[in-house]
Amino acid sequence: MKRYRSSEKFGNKFTLDSDKKNSIEIEERVRYSETDQMGVAHNKSYLGWFEIGRTEYCRQKNVPYKDIEAKGYYLVVAEAFCRYMRPLRYDEKFLIRISLEDIKPKKIIFTYELLTWKEKKLIATGYTVHVVTDSKAKVCSLPDDILDKIRT
Amino acid sequence: MKRYRSSEKFGNKFTLDSDKKNSIEIEERVRYSETDQMGVAHNKSYLGWFEIGRTEYCRQKNVPYKDIEAKGYYLVVAEAFCRYMRPLRYDEKFLIRISLEDIKPKKIIFTYELLTWKEKKLIATGYTVHVVTDSKAKVCSLPDDILDKIRT
Amino acid sequence: MKRYRSSEKFGNKFTLDSDKKNSIEIEERVRYSETDQMGVAHNKSYLGWFEIGRTEYCRQKNVPYKDIEAKGYYLVVAEAFCRYMRPLRYDEKFLIRISLEDIKPKKIIFTYELLTWKEKKLIATGYTVHVVTDSKAKVCSLPDDILDKIRT
Amino acid sequence: MKRYRSSEKFGNKFTLDSDKKNSIEIEERVRYSETDQMGVAHNKSYLGWFEIGRTEYCRQKNVPYKDIEAKGYYLVVAEAFCRYMRPLRYDEKFLIRISLEDIKPKKIIFTYELLTWKEKKLIATGYTVHVVTDSKAKVCSLPDDILDKIRT
């Protein structure tokens, strides 16, 4: 019998504090192709939005993710979690708030909040854990200059 | 400051026991469109495979999910988690093992294991929590006949 | 032996004239999840961008597509074509130019051009043919007020 | 004014003859994530199925596409066309018939028919044109041994 631990280790340490420095917000709209026959955005779509979120986070920190990969470092997704609280409909505009939860040379954790456009009600929360690897998928450390930019 | 709890409540209760009765296995292959420029399957793809898995689970229990929806019940995804352990490449064949972790009239939890085809090594594990709603997205209870079929 | 005709009937009537009145332009960026292991945007992604394009076209004409559906009309895709001329890479910004090619009460044709951000070089061209149906998938005619707004 | 030609050059030369030697058939099922809020499979999904189709075509000809890429050749999609005739619903089983329409050292054309499972009614038809490139995206010729296997 294998014991399966999701994220209990850091699950209750997460604090999504919108005041904290390392948060950015972007807006998105639900595409028609992101809906399913339930008439709402499909659960897979949220992981795509998380990804757009961290791409923009890195860009705003002056270290575009494509440059990180160009230097031979990859932020491989090791864990992804999403809690869905409120449905999102086609063409609905919403906010994605991305926060840097933790950063170490070999591991980065981002948290995400999706919020309604006007009233800022929670649509979903989630996190992704990333392991740093080189181009051969071997775990390695991000160099200090990249680490500094991401965490500043 | 909001406190954000992932799945610590049931996170360490999961046991993925391949011997247990309520598990089924299906095989899949990675599509080209499911890869990304890292050369491996994209993290979103796994949620799609989990979904195929529970569709097949319900079919094997003689209660196809499309029939559940036709009767006016929806298994809305309330939480999704995936831990990625080993990359999956284009055209690679793999196993999806789907288990019914818990079932209550208003809530169902499925767990998933992705395994390599030959050596049955773990590729990924995960779970989805589903809330039962009616066609107006209001939480309701699944009728006994459906519950009995799914849990048998 | 079935004879299969693609779009020869109107294939050579298309004129993508950027000066014409019924064109709009929007900008997009390639998402990581839209790339594949070739390192470029996957061919499916373009149909998603065409769709975003016509959504924005309708919005700018003051007849948001979600309102069209809310009134019981659906613009079902009957044909889709894309010619891929130049690869698109992750995080690359590009333009989508959407033009109304033809509009009749029961049929609408949009054409699309994807262009590089700076030099406006052609990345791809394409079109979609839409048939108007009611909520039961039966072909019907768009009412005059919607037709007028789209074509103005 | 640019003149835009879709595929009129070979558009009316296509013959989808199910008796011809270079056709194979596979079966697929519509995934929930492939539907949209119209309650049917999204138009993008068909390009994904075409891709699965040509992957299986190559496999059956003993030249798996991943081996072609491993040897440094890429079948880049230069054109894609789909005509949608009949909706496909979630969990519906259907046939994909893939035919080699034309093969030259630098260019391959596949045609596709999607058919209902029981009555073999046409759901959709389409084609993809592929240009052969090397790993640097430069057009090149497929070696004879690969060409022979694909066309046999």
Coordinates of C-alpha atoms in Angstrom, one line a residue:
Chain A
M1 CA 0.0 0.0 0.0
K2 CA 1.5 3.3 -1.1
R3 CA 0.8 6.3 0.9
Y4 CA 0.0 9.3 -1.2
R5 CA 0.6 12.8 0.2
S6 CA -0.6 15.7 -1.7
S7 CA 0.6 18.9 -0.3
E8 CA 0.0 18.6 3.3
K9 CA 3.6 19.7 4.0
F10 CA 3.0 23.2 2.8
G11 CA -0.7 23.1 2.3
N12 CA -1.6 25.1 5.4
K13 CA 1.3 27.5 5.2
F14 CA 0.0 29.4 2.2
T15 CA -1.1 32.9 2.8
L16 CA -2.5 34.8 -0.1
D17 CA -2.0 38.3 1.0
S18 CA -2.8 40.8 -1.7
D19 CA -0.7 43.4 0.0
K20 CA 2.5 41.6 -0.2
K21 CA 5.2 42.9 -2.4
N22 CA 5.7 40.0 -4.6
S23 CA 2.2 39.9 -6.2
I24 CA 1.1 41.1 -9.6
E25 CA -2.3 41.2 -11.3
I26 CA -3.3 40.7 -14.9
E27 CA -6.6 40.5 -16.6
E28 CA -7.9 37.8 -18.9
R29 CA -11.1 36.9 -20.7
V30 CA -12.6 33.4 -21.1
R31 CA -12.2 32.1 -24.7
Y32 CA -15.0 30.1 -26.3
S33 CA -12.6 27.2 -26.7
E34 CA -11.9 27.2 -23.0
T35 CA -15.6 26.4 -22.1
D36 CA -17.1 22.9 -22.1
Q37 CA -20.6 21.6 -22.5
M38 CA -21.4 22.5 -18.8
G39 CA -21.4 26.0 -20.2
V40 CA -18.4 27.2 -18.0
A41 CA -14.6 27.3 -18.3
H42 CA -13.1 23.8 -18.2
N43 CA -11.0 22.8 -15.2
K44 CA -7.9 22.4 -17.5
S45 CA -8.1 26.1 -18.5
Y46 CA -7.2 27.3 -15.1
L47 CA -3.7 25.7 -15.3
G48 CA -3.3 27.5 -18.6
W49 CA -4.2 30.8 -16.8
F50 CA -1.8 30.1 -14.0
E51 CA 0.9 29.6 -16.6
I52 CA 0.1 33.0 -18.3
G53 CA 0.3 34.5 -14.8
R54 CA 3.8 33.3 -14.0
T55 CA 5.0 34.3 -17.5
E56 CA 3.8 37.8 -16.8
Y57 CA 5.2 37.7 -13.2
C58 CA 8.7 36.9 -14.6
R59 CA 8.3 39.5 -17.4
Q60 CA 7.5 42.2 -14.8
K61 CA 10.5 41.2 -12.8
N62 CA 12.7 41.8 -15.9
V63 CA 13.5 38.2 -16.4
P64 CA 11.2 36.9 -19.1
Y65 CA 10.7 33.2 -18.8
K66 CA 11.8 32.7 -22.4
D67 CA 15.2 34.2 -21.5
I68 CA 15.4 31.8 -18.5
E69 CA 15.0 28.9 -20.9
A70 CA 17.4 30.5 -23.4
K71 CA 20.0 30.4 -20.7
G72 CA 19.4 26.6 -20.2
Y73 CA 17.1 26.6 -17.1
Y74 CA 13.7 25.1 -17.0
L75 CA 11.0 25.6 -14.3
V76 CA 9.4 22.2 -14.6
V77 CA 6.0 21.8 -12.9
A78 CA 6.3 19.4 -10.1
E79 CA 2.9 20.0 -8.5
A80 CA -0.3 21.9 -9.5
F81 CA -3.4 22.5 -7.4
C82 CA -6.6 24.4 -8.1
R83 CA -9.7 24.9 -5.9
Y84 CA -12.7 26.0 -8.0
M85 CA -15.1 28.2 -6.1
R86 CA -17.2 30.0 -8.6
P87 CA -17.9 29.2 -12.3
L88 CA -16.3 31.3 -15.1
R89 CA -18.4 31.9 -18.2
Y90 CA -17.5 32.6 -21.9
D91 CA -16.2 36.1 -22.5
E92 CA -16.2 36.9 -18.8
K93 CA -13.3 39.2 -17.8
F94 CA -11.4 38.3 -14.6
L95 CA -8.3 39.1 -12.7
I96 CA -5.4 36.7 -12.1
R97 CA -3.3 37.6 -9.0
I98 CA 0.1 35.8 -9.0
S99 CA 2.3 35.7 -5.9
L100 CA 5.7 34.4 -5.3
E101 CA 5.2 32.1 -2.3
D102 CA 8.7 30.7 -2.0
I103 CA 11.9 30.7 -3.9
K104 CA 15.0 28.6 -3.4
P105 CA 17.8 27.9 -6.0
K106 CA 16.2 24.6 -7.0
K107 CA 12.5 25.2 -6.2
I108 CA 10.0 27.9 -6.7
I109 CA 6.4 28.1 -5.5
F110 CA 3.8 30.4 -7.0
T111 CA 0.3 30.9 -5.7
Y112 CA -2.7 32.2 -7.7
E113 CA -6.0 33.8 -7.1
L114 CA -8.6 34.3 -9.8
L115 CA -11.1 37.1 -9.0
T116 CA -14.2 38.5 -10.5
W117 CA -13.7 41.7 -12.5
K118 CA -15.9 44.1 -10.6
E119 CA -16.5 42.9 -7.1
K120 CA -13.2 41.0 -6.7
K121 CA -14.9 37.8 -5.5
L122 CA -12.8 34.7 -5.4
I123 CA -13.3 32.4 -8.4
A124 CA -10.4 30.0 -7.7
T125 CA -7.2 29.7 -5.8
G126 CA -4.2 27.5 -6.5
Y127 CA -0.5 26.9 -6.5
T128 CA 2.2 25.4 -8.6
V129 CA 5.5 24.0 -7.4
H130 CA 8.5 24.2 -9.9
V131 CA 11.7 22.4 -9.8
V132 CA 14.7 23.9 -11.6
T133 CA 16.4 21.7 -14.2
D134 CA 18.9 22.0 -17.0
S135 CA 18.2 21.1 -20.6
K136 CA 18.8 17.4 -19.8
A137 CA 16.0 17.4 -17.2
K138 CA 18.6 17.2 -14.4
V139 CA 17.8 19.2 -11.2
C140 CA 20.1 22.2 -10.9
S141 CA 20.3 25.6 -9.2
L142 CA 19.2 28.9 -10.8
P143 CA 22.1 31.4 -10.9
D144 CA 21.9 34.3 -8.4
D145 CA 21.1 37.0 -10.9
I146 CA 17.9 35.3 -12.0
L147 CA 17.0 34.4 -8.4
D148 CA 17.5 38.0 -7.3
K149 CA 15.3 39.4 -10.1
I150 CA 12.5 37.0 -9.4
R151 CA 12.4 37.6 -5.7
T152 CA 12.8 41.4 -5.7
Chain B
M1 CA -4.8 38.1 5.3
K2 CA -6.6 35.1 3.9
R3 CA -5.4 31.7 4.9
Y4 CA -5.3 29.3 2.1
R5 CA -5.6 25.6 2.7
S6 CA -5.0 23.3 -0.1
S7 CA -5.9 19.8 0.7
E8 CA -4.3 19.2 4.0
K9 CA -7.6 17.9 5.4
F10 CA -7.6 14.8 3.3
G11 CA -4.1 15.1 1.8
N12 CA -2.5 12.5 3.9
K13 CA -5.4 10.1 4.1
F14 CA -5.1 9.1 0.4
T15 CA -4.0 5.5 -0.1
L16 CA -3.6 4.5 -3.7
D17 CA -3.9 0.7 -3.3
S18 CA -4.0 -1.0 -6.6
D19 CA -5.6 -4.0 -5.1
K20 CA -8.7 -2.3 -3.9
K21 CA -11.9 -3.2 -5.6
N22 CA -12.8 0.3 -6.9
S23 CA -9.9 0.8 -9.2
I24 CA -9.9 0.4 -13.0
E25 CA -7.0 0.8 -15.5
I26 CA -7.0 2.2 -19.0
E27 CA -4.3 2.9 -21.4
E28 CA -3.6 6.1 -23.3
R29 CA -0.9 7.6 -25.6
V30 CA 0.5 11.1 -25.6
R31 CA -0.8 13.1 -28.5
Y32 CA 1.5 15.5 -30.3
S33 CA -0.8 18.4 -29.4
E34 CA -0.4 17.5 -25.8
T35 CA 3.3 18.2 -25.7
D36 CA 4.9 21.6 -25.3
Q37 CA 8.2 23.1 -26.3
M38 CA 9.9 21.4 -23.3
G39 CA 9.4 18.3 -25.4
V40 CA 7.2 16.6 -22.9
A41 CA 3.5 16.4 -22.1
H42 CA 2.1 19.8 -20.8
N43 CA 0.9 19.9 -17.2
K44 CA -2.7 20.7 -18.4
S45 CA -2.9 17.4 -20.3
Y46 CA -2.9 15.4 -17.1
L47 CA -6.2 16.9 -16.0
G48 CA -7.6 15.9 -19.4
W49 CA -6.4 12.3 -18.7
F50 CA -7.9 12.3 -15.2
E51 CA -11.2 13.2 -16.9
I52 CA -11.0 10.4 -19.4
G53 CA -10.2 8.1 -16.5
R54 CA -13.3 9.0 -14.5
T55 CA -15.4 8.8 -17.7
E56 CA -14.2 5.2 -18.2
Y57 CA -14.6 4.4 -14.5
C58 CA -18.3 5.4 -14.6
R59 CA -18.8 3.5 -17.9
Q60 CA -17.4 0.3 -16.4
K61 CA -19.8 0.8 -13.4
N62 CA -22.7 0.9 -15.9
V63 CA -23.5 4.5 -15.3
P64 CA -21.9 6.4 -18.2
Y65 CA -21.3 10.0 -17.1
K66 CA -23.3 11.3 -20.1
D67 CA -26.3 9.5 -18.6
I68 CA -25.7 11.1 -15.3
E69 CA -25.8 14.5 -17.0
A70 CA -28.9 13.5 -19.0
K71 CA -30.7 12.9 -15.7
G72 CA -29.8 16.4 -14.6
Y73 CA -26.8 15.8 -12.3
Y74 CA -23.4 17.3 -12.8
L75 CA -20.1 16.3 -11.1
V76 CA -18.5 19.7 -10.9
V77 CA -14.8 19.8 -10.3
A78 CA -14.2 21.5 -6.9
E79 CA -10.5 20.7 -6.5
A80 CA -7.8 19.2 -8.8
F81 CA -4.3 18.2 -7.8
C82 CA -1.5 16.6 -9.7
R83 CA 2.1 15.7 -8.7
Y84 CA 4.4 15.2 -11.7
M85 CA 7.1 12.7 -11.1
R86 CA 8.5 11.6 -14.4
P87 CA 8.1 13.2 -17.9
L88 CA 5.8 11.8 -20.5
R89 CA 6.9 12.0 -24.2
Y90 CA 5.0 12.2 -27.5
D91 CA 3.5 8.8 -28.5
E92 CA 4.5 7.2 -25.2
K93 CA 1.9 4.6 -24.1
F94 CA 1.0 4.7 -20.4
L95 CA -1.6 3.4 -17.9
I96 CA -4.1 5.5 -16.0
R97 CA -5.3 3.8 -12.8
I98 CA -8.5 5.5 -11.5
S99 CA -9.8 4.8 -8.0
L100 CA -12.9 5.8 -6.2
E101 CA -11.5 7.4 -3.0
D102 CA -14.7 8.5 -1.3
I103 CA -18.4 8.9 -2.3
K104 CA -21.1 10.7 -0.5
P105 CA -24.4 11.9 -2.0
K106 CA -23.1 15.4 -2.6
K107 CA -19.4 14.8 -3.0
I108 CA -17.1 12.3 -4.8
I109 CA -13.3 12.0 -4.7
F110 CA -11.4 10.2 -7.4
T111 CA -7.6 9.5 -7.2
Y112 CA -5.4 8.8 -10.1
E113 CA -2.0 7.2 -10.9
L114 CA -0.3 7.4 -14.2
L115 CA 2.2 4.5 -14.7
T116 CA 4.7 3.7 -17.4
W117 CA 3.6 1.0 -19.8
K118 CA 6.2 -1.7 -19.2
E119 CA 7.7 -1.3 -15.8
K120 CA 4.7 0.3 -14.1
K121 CA 6.8 3.2 -12.7
L122 CA 4.9 6.1 -11.3
I123 CA 4.6 9.1 -13.7
A124 CA 2.1 11.1 -11.8
T125 CA -0.5 10.9 -9.0
G126 CA -3.4 13.2 -8.3
Y127 CA -7.0 13.6 -7.2
T128 CA -10.1 15.5 -8.1
V129 CA -12.9 16.4 -5.7
H130 CA -16.4 16.7 -7.3
V131 CA -19.5 18.4 -5.9
V132 CA -22.9 17.2 -7.2
T133 CA -25.1 19.9 -8.6
D134 CA -28.3 20.2 -10.6
S135 CA -28.6 21.9 -14.0
K136 CA -28.8 25.3 -12.3
A137 CA -25.5 24.7 -10.5
K138 CA -27.1 24.2 -7.1
V139 CA -25.6 21.6 -4.9
C140 CA -27.8 18.5 -4.6
S141 CA -27.7 14.8 -3.8
L142 CA -27.1 12.0 -6.3
P143 CA -30.0 9.5 -6.2
D144 CA -29.3 6.1 -4.6
D145 CA -29.3 4.1 -7.8
I146 CA -26.5 6.1 -9.3
L147 CA -24.6 6.2 -6.0
D148 CA -24.9 2.4 -5.6
K149 CA -23.6 1.8 -9.1
I150 CA -20.6 4.1 -8.8
R151 CA -19.5 2.6 -5.4
T152 CA -20.1 -1.1 -6.2
Chain C
M1 CA -15.9 7.3 -55.1
K2 CA -16.8 10.4 -53.4
R3 CA -15.6 13.7 -54.7
Y4 CA -14.3 16.0 -52.1
R5 CA -14.3 19.7 -52.7
S6 CA -12.6 21.9 -50.3
S7 CA -13.3 25.5 -50.9
E8 CA -12.7 25.9 -54.5
K9 CA -16.0 27.7 -54.9
F10 CA -14.9 30.7 -53.0
G11 CA -11.3 29.9 -52.6
N12 CA -10.0 32.3 -55.1
K13 CA -12.5 35.1 -54.4
F14 CA -11.0 36.0 -51.1
T15 CA -9.3 39.3 -50.9
L16 CA -7.6 40.3 -47.7
D17 CA -7.5 44.0 -48.1
S18 CA -6.3 45.7 -45.0
D19 CA -7.9 49.0 -46.1
K20 CA -11.4 47.7 -46.2
K21 CA -13.8 49.0 -43.6
N22 CA -14.9 45.8 -42.1
S23 CA -11.5 44.8 -40.6
I24 CA -10.3 45.0 -37.1
E25 CA -6.9 44.2 -35.5
I26 CA -6.1 42.8 -32.1
E27 CA -2.9 41.7 -30.5
E28 CA -2.1 38.4 -28.9
R29 CA 0.8 36.6 -27.4
V30 CA 1.7 32.9 -27.8
R31 CA 1.1 31.0 -24.5
Y32 CA 3.5 28.2 -23.4
S33 CA 0.6 25.7 -23.5
E34 CA 0.0 26.6 -27.2
T35 CA 3.4 25.4 -28.3
D36 CA 4.3 21.8 -29.1
Q37 CA 7.6 19.9 -29.0
M38 CA 8.6 21.4 -32.4
G39 CA 9.2 24.5 -30.3
V40 CA 6.5 26.5 -32.2
A41 CA 2.8 27.2 -31.8
H42 CA 0.7 24.1 -32.6
N43 CA -1.5 24.2 -35.7
K44 CA -4.7 23.9 -33.5
S45 CA -3.8 27.1 -31.7
Y46 CA -4.5 29.2 -34.8
L47 CA -8.2 28.2 -34.9
G48 CA -8.4 29.4 -31.3
W49 CA -7.0 32.7 -32.3
F50 CA -9.4 33.0 -35.2
E51 CA -12.2 32.5 -32.7
I52 CA -10.8 35.2 -30.4
G53 CA -10.7 37.4 -33.4
R54 CA -14.3 37.1 -34.4
T55 CA -15.4 37.5 -30.8
E56 CA -13.6 40.8 -30.7
Y57 CA -14.9 41.7 -34.2
C58 CA -18.5 41.2 -32.9
R59 CA -17.8 43.1 -29.7
Q60 CA -16.5 46.1 -31.6
K61 CA -19.6 46.1 -33.7
N62 CA -21.6 46.3 -30.5
V63 CA -23.1 42.9 -30.9
P64 CA -21.1 40.7 -28.5
Y65 CA -21.2 37.1 -29.6
K66 CA -22.5 36.0 -26.1
D67 CA -25.5 38.3 -26.7
I68 CA -26.1 36.6 -30.1
E69 CA -26.2 33.2 -28.4
A70 CA -28.3 34.6 -25.6
K71 CA -30.9 35.5 -28.2
G72 CA -30.9 31.9 -29.4
Y73 CA -28.6 32.2 -32.5
Y74 CA -25.5 30.2 -33.0
L75 CA -22.7 30.8 -35.6
V76 CA -21.7 27.2 -36.1
V77 CA -18.4 26.6 -37.8
A78 CA -19.0 24.9 -41.2
E79 CA -15.5 25.2 -42.6
A80 CA -12.1 26.3 -41.3
F81 CA -9.0 26.8 -43.3
C82 CA -5.5 28.0 -42.3
R83 CA -2.3 28.4 -44.3
Y84 CA 0.8 28.5 -42.1
M85 CA 3.6 30.6 -43.5
R86 CA 6.0 31.4 -40.7
P87 CA 6.4 29.8 -37.3
L88 CA 5.2 31.5 -34.1
R89 CA 7.2 31.1 -30.9
Y90 CA 6.4 31.1 -27.2
D91 CA 5.7 34.6 -25.9
E92 CA 5.9 36.2 -29.3
K93 CA 3.5 39.1 -29.7
F94 CA 1.5 39.2 -33.0
L95 CA -1.4 40.8 -34.7
I96 CA -4.7 39.2 -35.7
R97 CA -6.5 41.1 -38.5
I98 CA -10.1 39.9 -38.8
S99 CA -12.3 40.8 -41.8
L100 CA -15.9 40.2 -42.6
E101 CA -15.7 38.6 -46.0
D102 CA -19.4 38.0 -46.6
I103 CA -22.6 38.1 -44.7
K104 CA -26.0 36.7 -45.5
P105 CA -28.8 35.9 -43.1
K106 CA -27.9 32.3 -42.9
K107 CA -24.1 32.4 -43.5
I108 CA -21.1 34.5 -42.5
I109 CA -17.6 34.2 -43.7
F110 CA -14.7 35.7 -41.8
T111 CA -11.1 35.9 -43.1
Y112 CA -8.0 36.2 -40.9
E113 CA -4.4 37.3 -41.2
L114 CA -1.8 36.8 -38.5
L115 CA 1.1 39.3 -38.8
T116 CA 4.4 39.8 -37.0
W117 CA 4.3 42.5 -34.4
K118 CA 6.9 44.9 -35.8
E119 CA 7.4 44.3 -39.5
K120 CA 3.8 43.1 -40.2
K121 CA 5.0 40.1 -42.1
L122 CA 2.4 37.4 -42.8
I123 CA 2.5 34.5 -40.3
A124 CA -0.7 32.8 -41.5
T125 CA -4.0 33.4 -43.4
G126 CA -7.3 31.7 -43.1
Y127 CA -11.0 31.8 -43.1
T128 CA -14.0 30.3 -41.3
V129 CA -17.5 29.8 -42.8
H130 CA -20.4 30.0 -40.3
V131 CA -23.9 28.7 -40.6
V132 CA -26.6 30.3 -38.5
T133 CA -28.7 27.9 -36.4
D134 CA -31.2 28.1 -33.6
S135 CA -30.6 26.4 -30.3
K136 CA -31.8 23.1 -31.8
A137 CA -29.1 23.2 -34.4
K138 CA -31.6 24.0 -37.2
V139 CA -30.5 26.4 -39.9
C140 CA -32.2 29.8 -39.5
S141 CA -31.7 33.5 -40.4
L142 CA -30.1 36.1 -38.2
P143 CA -32.6 39.0 -37.5
D144 CA -31.9 42.2 -39.4
D145 CA -30.7 44.2 -36.4
I146 CA -27.9 41.8 -35.7
L147 CA -27.0 41.5 -39.4
D148 CA -26.9 45.3 -39.7
K149 CA -24.6 45.7 -36.7
I150 CA -22.2 43.0 -37.9
R151 CA -21.9 44.4 -41.4
T152 CA -21.7 48.1 -40.6
Chain D
M1 CA -4.8 44.4 -52.5
K2 CA -3.5 40.9 -51.8
R3 CA -5.2 38.0 -53.5
Y4 CA -5.7 35.1 -51.1
R5 CA -6.0 31.6 -52.6
S6 CA -7.0 28.9 -50.3
S7 CA -6.6 25.6 -51.8
E8 CA -8.2 26.0 -55.2
K9 CA -5.2 24.4 -56.8
F10 CA -5.8 21.0 -55.5
G11 CA -9.2 21.6 -53.9
N12 CA -11.2 19.8 -56.4
K13 CA -8.8 17.0 -57.1
F14 CA -9.3 15.3 -53.8
T15 CA -11.0 12.0 -54.0
L16 CA -11.6 10.2 -50.7
D17 CA -12.0 6.7 -51.9
S18 CA -12.3 4.3 -49.0
D19 CA -11.2 1.4 -51.2
K20 CA -7.9 2.8 -52.0
K21 CA -4.8 1.1 -50.6
N22 CA -3.4 4.0 -48.7
S23 CA -6.2 4.4 -46.2
I24 CA -6.4 3.3 -42.6
E25 CA -9.2 3.7 -40.1
I26 CA -9.0 4.2 -36.3
E27 CA -11.6 4.8 -33.7
E28 CA -11.8 7.7 -31.2
R29 CA -14.2 9.0 -28.6
V30 CA -15.0 12.7 -27.9
R31 CA -13.5 13.8 -24.6
Y32 CA -15.4 16.1 -22.3
S33 CA -12.6 18.7 -22.5
E34 CA -13.0 18.6 -26.3
T35 CA -16.6 20.0 -26.1
D36 CA -17.5 23.6 -25.8
Q37 CA -20.6 25.4 -24.5
M38 CA -22.5 24.7 -27.7
G39 CA -22.6 21.1 -26.3
V40 CA -20.6 19.7 -29.2
A41 CA -17.0 19.1 -30.0
H42 CA -15.1 22.3 -30.6
N43 CA -13.8 23.0 -34.1
K44 CA -10.1 22.9 -32.9
S45 CA -10.6 19.3 -31.7
Y46 CA -10.8 18.0 -35.3
L47 CA -7.2 19.2 -36.1
G48 CA -6.1 17.2 -33.0
W49 CA -7.9 14.1 -34.4
F50 CA -6.4 14.6 -37.8
E51 CA -3.0 14.6 -36.1
I52 CA -3.7 11.4 -34.2
G53 CA -4.8 9.9 -37.5
R54 CA -1.6 10.6 -39.4
T55 CA 0.4 9.4 -36.3
E56 CA -1.4 6.1 -36.6
Y57 CA -1.0 6.0 -40.4
C58 CA 2.7 6.4 -40.1
R59 CA 2.9 3.8 -37.3
Q60 CA 1.0 1.2 -39.4
K61 CA 3.4 1.9 -42.2
N62 CA 6.3 0.9 -39.8
V63 CA 7.7 4.4 -39.8
P64 CA 6.4 6.0 -36.5
Y65 CA 6.4 9.7 -36.7
K66 CA 8.6 10.0 -33.6
D67 CA 11.3 8.0 -35.4
I68 CA 11.0 10.4 -38.4
E69 CA 11.7 13.4 -36.0
A70 CA 14.4 11.4 -34.3
K71 CA 16.2 11.2 -37.7
G72 CA 15.9 15.0 -38.0
Y73 CA 12.9 15.4 -40.3
Y74 CA 9.8 17.3 -39.5
L75 CA 6.4 17.2 -41.3
V76 CA 5.5 20.8 -40.7
V77 CA 1.8 21.7 -41.2
A78 CA 1.6 24.2 -44.1
E79 CA -2.2 24.0 -44.6
A80 CA -5.1 22.6 -42.7
F81 CA -8.7 22.5 -43.8
C82 CA -11.8 21.0 -42.2
R83 CA -15.5 20.9 -43.3
Y84 CA -17.8 20.2 -40.5
M85 CA -21.0 18.4 -41.6
R86 CA -22.6 16.9 -38.5
P87 CA -22.0 17.7 -34.8
L88 CA -20.1 15.3 -32.5
R89 CA -21.1 14.9 -28.9
Y90 CA -19.3 14.1 -25.7
D91 CA -18.4 10.4 -25.4
E92 CA -19.5 9.7 -29.0
K93 CA -17.5 7.0 -30.6
F94 CA -16.5 7.7 -34.2
L95 CA -14.1 6.6 -37.0
I96 CA -11.2 8.5 -38.5
R97 CA -10.3 7.4 -42.0
I98 CA -6.8 8.7 -43.0
S99 CA -5.6 8.6 -46.6
L100 CA -2.3 9.5 -48.2
E101 CA -3.4 11.8 -50.9
D102 CA 0.0 12.7 -52.3
I103 CA 3.6 12.3 -51.4
K104 CA 6.7 13.9 -52.8
P105 CA 10.1 14.2 -51.2
K106 CA 9.4 17.7 -49.8
K107 CA 5.6 17.6 -49.4
I108 CA 2.9 15.2 -48.2
I109 CA -0.8 15.6 -48.3
F110 CA -3.1 13.6 -46.0
T111 CA -6.9 13.6 -46.3
Y112 CA -9.3 12.7 -43.5
E113 CA -12.9 11.6 -43.1
L114 CA -14.7 11.4 -39.8
L115 CA -17.6 8.9 -39.8
T116 CA -20.3 8.0 -37.4
W117 CA -19.7 4.7 -35.6
K118 CA -22.6 2.6 -36.7
E119 CA -24.0 4.1 -39.9
K120 CA -20.8 5.5 -41.3
K121 CA -22.3 8.9 -42.0
L122 CA -19.9 11.7 -42.8
I123 CA -19.2 13.9 -39.8
A124 CA -16.4 15.9 -41.3
T125 CA -13.8 15.9 -44.1
G126 CA -10.5 17.7 -44.3
Y127 CA -6.9 17.7 -45.4
T128 CA -3.5 18.8 -44.2
V129 CA -0.5 19.7 -46.3
H130 CA 2.9 19.1 -44.8
V131 CA 6.3 20.5 -45.8
V132 CA 9.4 18.5 -44.9
T133 CA 12.0 20.4 -43.0
D134 CA 15.2 19.7 -41.1
S135 CA 15.7 20.6 -37.4
K136 CA 16.5 24.2 -38.4
A137 CA 13.1 24.6 -40.1
K138 CA 14.8 24.5 -43.6
V139 CA 12.9 22.7 -46.3
C140 CA 14.5 19.4 -47.3
S141 CA 13.8 16.1 -48.8
L142 CA 12.7 12.9 -46.9
P143 CA 15.1 10.0 -47.6
D144 CA 13.9 7.3 -49.9
D145 CA 13.5 4.6 -47.2
I146 CA 11.0 6.8 -45.3
L147 CA 9.2 7.8 -48.5
D148 CA 8.9 4.2 -49.6
K149 CA 7.4 3.1 -46.3
I150 CA 4.9 5.9 -46.1
R151 CA 3.7 5.4 -49.7
T152 CA 3.6 1.6 -49.7

